[in-house]
């Protein structure tokens, strides 16, 4: 019996490793290598539950469609990979961080900060890294970026420190930056925009009847 159990146990061990690898691949975006939306949200929520100062960040690339139209989809793919590399470089100095690609040219991060004022350094560093030139097919290309951030400890207790609320704040701040021509913006204490299914009204995926968030 023992001799028969050996190969069976080994088989289950190999199958378990294979399953874990498959799950890991499924949770990573194949182009950028970052976490997918669901995997990012799970890990970001865990950081929020464990640390007092967490910055939730949304990044939207500026000029991405023009880059695709001018230089082709391969250049767009290179921009996505360069953005992921820029995110990784900017987040490396921090104690704990998670980054994900939410879809298209939209990215998110949750970063544990040593103290609240570090959020300004974080957003500036992210913008510098993401907008740095990258090379594709012998060309030196760039994209712009609009970045919004919301700091968990800047929101009063009981006023919405959960991830969905902070993502809405970061989303509003990001669009404030975009309306100003790009750059980065820190959110205020409460959303000042309408949202639909947790996203700013008017954004892709918000075609259902909008509702006002309670103020």
mmCIF file of C-alpha atoms in Angstrom:
data_model
loop_
_atom_site.group_PDB
_atom_site.id
_atom_site.type_symbol
_atom_site.label_atom_id
_atom_site.label_comp_id
_atom_site.label_asym_id
_atom_site.label_seq_id
_atom_site.Cartn_x
_atom_site.Cartn_y
_atom_site.Cartn_z
ATOM 1 C CA UNK A 1 0.000 0.000 0.000
ATOM 2 C CA UNK A 2 2.807 2.397 0.923
ATOM 3 C CA UNK A 3 4.518 1.804 -2.409
ATOM 4 C CA UNK A 4 1.256 2.593 -4.229
ATOM 5 C CA UNK A 5 0.650 5.731 -2.159
ATOM 6 C CA UNK A 6 4.013 7.212 -3.114
ATOM 7 C CA UNK A 7 3.295 7.764 -6.824
ATOM 8 C CA UNK A 8 -0.259 8.885 -6.009
ATOM 9 C CA UNK A 9 0.983 11.541 -3.566
ATOM 10 C CA UNK A 10 3.611 12.672 -6.054
ATOM 11 C CA UNK A 11 0.934 12.934 -8.734
ATOM 12 C CA UNK A 12 -1.281 15.099 -6.556
ATOM 13 C CA UNK A 13 1.716 17.293 -5.662
ATOM 14 C CA UNK A 14 2.508 17.893 -9.343
ATOM 15 C CA UNK A 15 -1.169 18.592 -10.055
ATOM 16 C CA UNK A 16 -1.306 21.076 -7.158
ATOM 17 C CA UNK A 17 1.746 22.955 -8.459
ATOM 18 C CA UNK A 18 0.243 23.000 -11.956
ATOM 19 C CA UNK A 19 -3.058 24.368 -10.628
ATOM 20 C CA UNK A 20 -1.312 27.107 -8.644
ATOM 21 C CA UNK A 21 0.635 28.139 -11.718
ATOM 22 C CA UNK A 22 -2.532 28.217 -13.822
ATOM 23 C CA UNK A 23 -4.294 30.371 -11.218
ATOM 24 C CA UNK A 24 -1.316 32.726 -11.044
ATOM 25 C CA UNK A 25 -1.299 33.133 -14.826
ATOM 26 C CA UNK A 26 -5.050 33.778 -14.850
ATOM 27 C CA UNK A 27 -4.650 36.545 -12.267
ATOM 28 C CA UNK A 28 -1.974 38.385 -14.251
ATOM 29 C CA UNK A 29 -2.591 40.528 -17.314
ATOM 30 C CA UNK A 30 -0.660 38.794 -20.129
ATOM 31 C CA UNK A 31 0.552 42.038 -21.759
ATOM 32 C CA UNK A 32 1.703 44.070 -18.782
ATOM 33 C CA UNK A 33 2.393 41.271 -16.295
ATOM 34 C CA UNK A 34 0.444 43.233 -13.656
ATOM 35 C CA UNK A 35 -2.454 41.868 -11.615
ATOM 36 C CA UNK A 36 -5.876 41.783 -13.260
ATOM 37 C CA UNK A 37 -8.680 43.932 -11.815
ATOM 38 C CA UNK A 38 -10.106 41.280 -9.465
ATOM 39 C CA UNK A 39 -6.696 40.192 -8.210
ATOM 40 C CA UNK A 40 -5.618 43.801 -7.683
ATOM 41 C CA UNK A 41 -8.780 44.696 -5.768
ATOM 42 C CA UNK A 42 -8.381 41.672 -3.486
ATOM 43 C CA UNK A 43 -4.783 42.581 -2.601
ATOM 44 C CA UNK A 44 -5.431 46.301 -2.327
ATOM 45 C CA UNK A 45 -8.302 45.721 0.108
ATOM 46 C CA UNK A 46 -5.990 43.581 2.210
ATOM 47 C CA UNK A 47 -3.398 46.395 2.376
ATOM 48 C CA UNK A 48 -6.108 48.846 3.447
ATOM 49 C CA UNK A 49 -7.196 46.527 6.244
ATOM 50 C CA UNK A 50 -3.664 46.134 7.594
ATOM 51 C CA UNK A 51 -2.026 49.573 7.304
ATOM 52 C CA UNK A 52 -3.007 53.097 8.454
ATOM 53 C CA UNK A 53 -1.595 55.085 5.507
ATOM 54 C CA UNK A 54 -2.396 53.644 2.085
ATOM 55 C CA UNK A 55 -2.523 55.646 -1.149
ATOM 56 C CA UNK A 56 -4.985 54.349 -3.751
ATOM 57 C CA UNK A 57 -3.939 55.534 -7.202
ATOM 58 C CA UNK A 58 -5.540 55.514 -10.661
ATOM 59 C CA UNK A 59 -3.521 56.135 -13.828
ATOM 60 C CA UNK A 60 -4.930 56.872 -17.271
ATOM 61 C CA UNK A 61 -2.554 57.326 -20.204
ATOM 62 C CA UNK A 62 -2.847 60.483 -22.303
ATOM 63 C CA UNK A 63 -2.269 60.303 -26.043
ATOM 64 C CA UNK A 64 -2.497 56.525 -26.133
ATOM 65 C CA UNK A 65 -5.005 56.393 -29.011
ATOM 66 C CA UNK A 66 -2.923 58.833 -31.048
ATOM 67 C CA UNK A 67 0.148 56.683 -30.469
ATOM 68 C CA UNK A 68 -1.757 53.596 -31.658
ATOM 69 C CA UNK A 69 -3.109 55.413 -34.717
ATOM 70 C CA UNK A 70 0.269 56.868 -35.678
ATOM 71 C CA UNK A 71 2.686 54.045 -34.903
ATOM 72 C CA UNK A 72 0.463 50.932 -34.825
ATOM 73 C CA UNK A 73 -0.873 48.593 -32.171
ATOM 74 C CA UNK A 74 2.566 47.113 -31.521
ATOM 75 C CA UNK A 75 3.678 50.543 -30.331
ATOM 76 C CA UNK A 76 0.606 50.685 -28.107
ATOM 77 C CA UNK A 77 1.525 47.322 -26.618
ATOM 78 C CA UNK A 78 5.043 48.629 -26.013
ATOM 79 C CA UNK A 79 3.561 51.642 -24.215
ATOM 80 C CA UNK A 80 1.533 49.334 -21.944
ATOM 81 C CA UNK A 81 4.641 47.323 -21.091
ATOM 82 C CA UNK A 82 6.652 50.510 -20.505
ATOM 83 C CA UNK A 83 3.924 51.822 -18.206
ATOM 84 C CA UNK A 84 4.010 48.599 -16.192
ATOM 85 C CA UNK A 85 7.785 48.877 -15.911
ATOM 86 C CA UNK A 86 7.443 52.495 -14.807
ATOM 87 C CA UNK A 87 4.921 51.524 -12.152
ATOM 88 C CA UNK A 88 7.233 48.812 -10.852
ATOM 89 C CA UNK A 89 10.200 51.216 -10.707
ATOM 90 C CA UNK A 90 8.235 53.925 -8.899
ATOM 91 C CA UNK A 91 6.735 51.514 -6.345
ATOM 92 C CA UNK A 92 9.945 49.604 -5.607
ATOM 93 C CA UNK A 93 11.127 51.873 -2.740
ATOM 94 C CA UNK A 94 7.922 51.482 -0.749
ATOM 95 C CA UNK A 95 7.344 48.996 2.051
ATOM 96 C CA UNK A 96 4.398 47.281 0.372
ATOM 97 C CA UNK A 97 2.502 47.972 -2.845
ATOM 98 C CA UNK A 98 0.305 46.279 -5.411
ATOM 99 C CA UNK A 99 -0.339 47.394 -8.992
ATOM 100 C CA UNK A 100 -2.831 46.234 -11.596
ATOM 101 C CA UNK A 101 -4.022 46.891 -15.115
ATOM 102 C CA UNK A 102 -7.751 47.562 -14.955
ATOM 103 C CA UNK A 103 -8.193 47.418 -18.728
ATOM 104 C CA UNK A 104 -7.122 49.304 -21.834
ATOM 105 C CA UNK A 105 -4.751 52.087 -20.808
ATOM 106 C CA UNK A 106 -5.992 52.343 -17.213
ATOM 107 C CA UNK A 107 -3.906 51.199 -14.264
ATOM 108 C CA UNK A 108 -4.220 51.239 -10.485
ATOM 109 C CA UNK A 109 -1.991 50.900 -7.463
ATOM 110 C CA UNK A 110 -2.311 50.712 -3.698
ATOM 111 C CA UNK A 111 0.786 51.746 -1.799
ATOM 112 C CA UNK A 112 1.617 51.651 1.903
ATOM 113 C CA UNK A 113 3.162 55.005 2.858
ATOM 114 C CA UNK A 114 5.363 55.789 5.876
ATOM 115 C CA UNK A 115 3.374 59.006 6.505
ATOM 116 C CA UNK A 116 0.676 60.967 4.624
ATOM 117 C CA UNK A 117 2.913 63.663 3.108
ATOM 118 C CA UNK A 118 4.710 60.938 1.130
ATOM 119 C CA UNK A 119 1.680 60.730 -1.178
ATOM 120 C CA UNK A 120 2.900 63.791 -3.101
ATOM 121 C CA UNK A 121 6.296 62.202 -3.681
ATOM 122 C CA UNK A 122 4.615 58.973 -4.751
ATOM 123 C CA UNK A 123 2.389 60.613 -7.372
ATOM 124 C CA UNK A 124 5.173 62.783 -8.736
ATOM 125 C CA UNK A 125 7.488 59.774 -8.989
ATOM 126 C CA UNK A 126 4.807 57.716 -10.751
ATOM 127 C CA UNK A 127 4.203 60.483 -13.287
ATOM 128 C CA UNK A 128 7.930 60.895 -13.995
ATOM 129 C CA UNK A 129 8.458 57.156 -14.506
ATOM 130 C CA UNK A 130 5.370 56.573 -16.668
ATOM 131 C CA UNK A 131 5.971 59.549 -18.962
ATOM 132 C CA UNK A 132 9.660 58.762 -19.497
ATOM 133 C CA UNK A 133 10.509 57.988 -23.160
ATOM 134 C CA UNK A 134 10.613 54.362 -24.280
ATOM 135 C CA UNK A 135 11.985 52.830 -27.452
ATOM 136 C CA UNK A 136 10.005 50.861 -30.012
ATOM 137 C CA UNK A 137 11.074 49.784 -33.476
ATOM 138 C CA UNK A 138 14.013 52.175 -33.407
ATOM 139 C CA UNK A 139 11.864 55.143 -32.351
ATOM 140 C CA UNK A 140 11.846 57.100 -29.105
ATOM 141 C CA UNK A 141 8.199 57.383 -28.055
ATOM 142 C CA UNK A 142 6.312 58.854 -25.113
ATOM 143 C CA UNK A 143 2.824 58.918 -23.630
ATOM 144 C CA UNK A 144 1.370 61.328 -21.131
ATOM 145 C CA UNK A 145 -0.390 60.350 -17.933
ATOM 146 C CA UNK A 146 -3.151 61.682 -15.722
ATOM 147 C CA UNK A 147 -2.895 60.359 -12.166
ATOM 148 C CA UNK A 148 -5.280 60.661 -9.240
ATOM 149 C CA UNK A 149 -4.609 59.566 -5.700
ATOM 150 C CA UNK A 150 -6.670 59.163 -2.538
ATOM 151 C CA UNK A 151 -5.100 58.638 0.870
ATOM 152 C CA UNK A 152 -6.954 56.366 3.276
ATOM 153 C CA UNK A 153 -5.948 58.285 6.403
ATOM 154 C CA UNK A 154 -7.205 61.568 4.906
ATOM 155 C CA UNK A 155 -10.773 60.240 4.973
ATOM 156 C CA UNK A 156 -12.529 60.529 8.359
ATOM 157 C CA UNK A 157 -13.373 57.257 10.083
ATOM 158 C CA UNK A 158 -16.731 55.918 8.950
ATOM 159 C CA UNK A 159 -16.737 58.154 5.852
ATOM 160 C CA UNK A 160 -15.707 55.526 3.317
ATOM 161 C CA UNK A 161 -12.181 54.198 3.717
ATOM 162 C CA UNK A 162 -13.114 51.044 1.807
ATOM 163 C CA UNK A 163 -11.448 50.417 -1.534
ATOM 164 C CA UNK A 164 -14.477 51.268 -3.761
ATOM 165 C CA UNK A 165 -14.874 54.676 -2.089
ATOM 166 C CA UNK A 166 -11.157 55.457 -2.370
ATOM 167 C CA UNK A 167 -11.141 54.372 -6.019
ATOM 168 C CA UNK A 168 -13.971 56.817 -6.702
ATOM 169 C CA UNK A 169 -12.005 59.604 -5.035
ATOM 170 C CA UNK A 170 -8.884 58.708 -7.014
ATOM 171 C CA UNK A 171 -10.963 58.550 -10.203
ATOM 172 C CA UNK A 172 -12.304 62.051 -9.644
ATOM 173 C CA UNK A 173 -8.827 63.383 -8.896
ATOM 174 C CA UNK A 174 -7.463 61.701 -12.010
ATOM 175 C CA UNK A 175 -10.074 63.352 -14.206
ATOM 176 C CA UNK A 176 -9.348 66.717 -12.583
ATOM 177 C CA UNK A 177 -5.735 66.234 -13.651
ATOM 178 C CA UNK A 178 -6.817 65.164 -17.140
ATOM 179 C CA UNK A 179 -9.012 68.246 -17.588
ATOM 180 C CA UNK A 180 -5.978 70.336 -16.646
ATOM 181 C CA UNK A 181 -3.838 68.721 -19.331
ATOM 182 C CA UNK A 182 -2.368 65.806 -17.402
ATOM 183 C CA UNK A 183 -0.115 65.447 -14.396
ATOM 184 C CA UNK A 184 -1.226 64.333 -10.964
ATOM 185 C CA UNK A 185 -3.849 65.370 -8.440
ATOM 186 C CA UNK A 186 -4.664 64.375 -4.878
ATOM 187 C CA UNK A 187 -8.321 63.794 -4.002
ATOM 188 C CA UNK A 188 -10.347 65.788 -1.505
ATOM 189 C CA UNK A 189 -12.263 64.275 1.388
ATOM 190 C CA UNK A 190 -15.437 63.223 -0.476
ATOM 191 C CA UNK A 191 -16.551 62.476 -4.040
ATOM 192 C CA UNK A 192 -18.068 65.475 -5.811
ATOM 193 C CA UNK A 193 -19.227 63.567 -8.904
ATOM 194 C CA UNK A 194 -22.054 61.199 -9.707
ATOM 195 C CA UNK A 195 -21.153 57.557 -10.067
ATOM 196 C CA UNK A 196 -22.679 54.566 -11.804
ATOM 197 C CA UNK A 197 -21.856 51.017 -10.680
ATOM 198 C CA UNK A 198 -18.934 52.414 -8.704
ATOM 199 C CA UNK A 199 -17.428 54.444 -11.568
ATOM 200 C CA UNK A 200 -17.622 58.073 -12.578
ATOM 201 C CA UNK A 201 -20.708 58.691 -14.735
ATOM 202 C CA UNK A 202 -19.778 58.981 -18.405
ATOM 203 C CA UNK A 203 -16.867 56.544 -18.255
ATOM 204 C CA UNK A 204 -16.916 53.343 -20.322
ATOM 205 C CA UNK A 205 -19.070 50.696 -18.668
ATOM 206 C CA UNK A 206 -21.435 53.199 -17.049
ATOM 207 C CA UNK A 207 -24.305 53.035 -19.548
ATOM 208 C CA UNK A 208 -26.932 52.172 -16.947
ATOM 209 C CA UNK A 209 -29.078 54.877 -15.371
ATOM 210 C CA UNK A 210 -26.766 57.026 -13.216
ATOM 211 C CA UNK A 211 -27.432 57.535 -9.566
ATOM 212 C CA UNK A 212 -26.176 60.140 -7.129
ATOM 213 C CA UNK A 213 -23.849 59.029 -4.399
ATOM 214 C CA UNK A 214 -24.943 60.103 -0.948
ATOM 215 C CA UNK A 215 -23.052 63.185 0.117
#
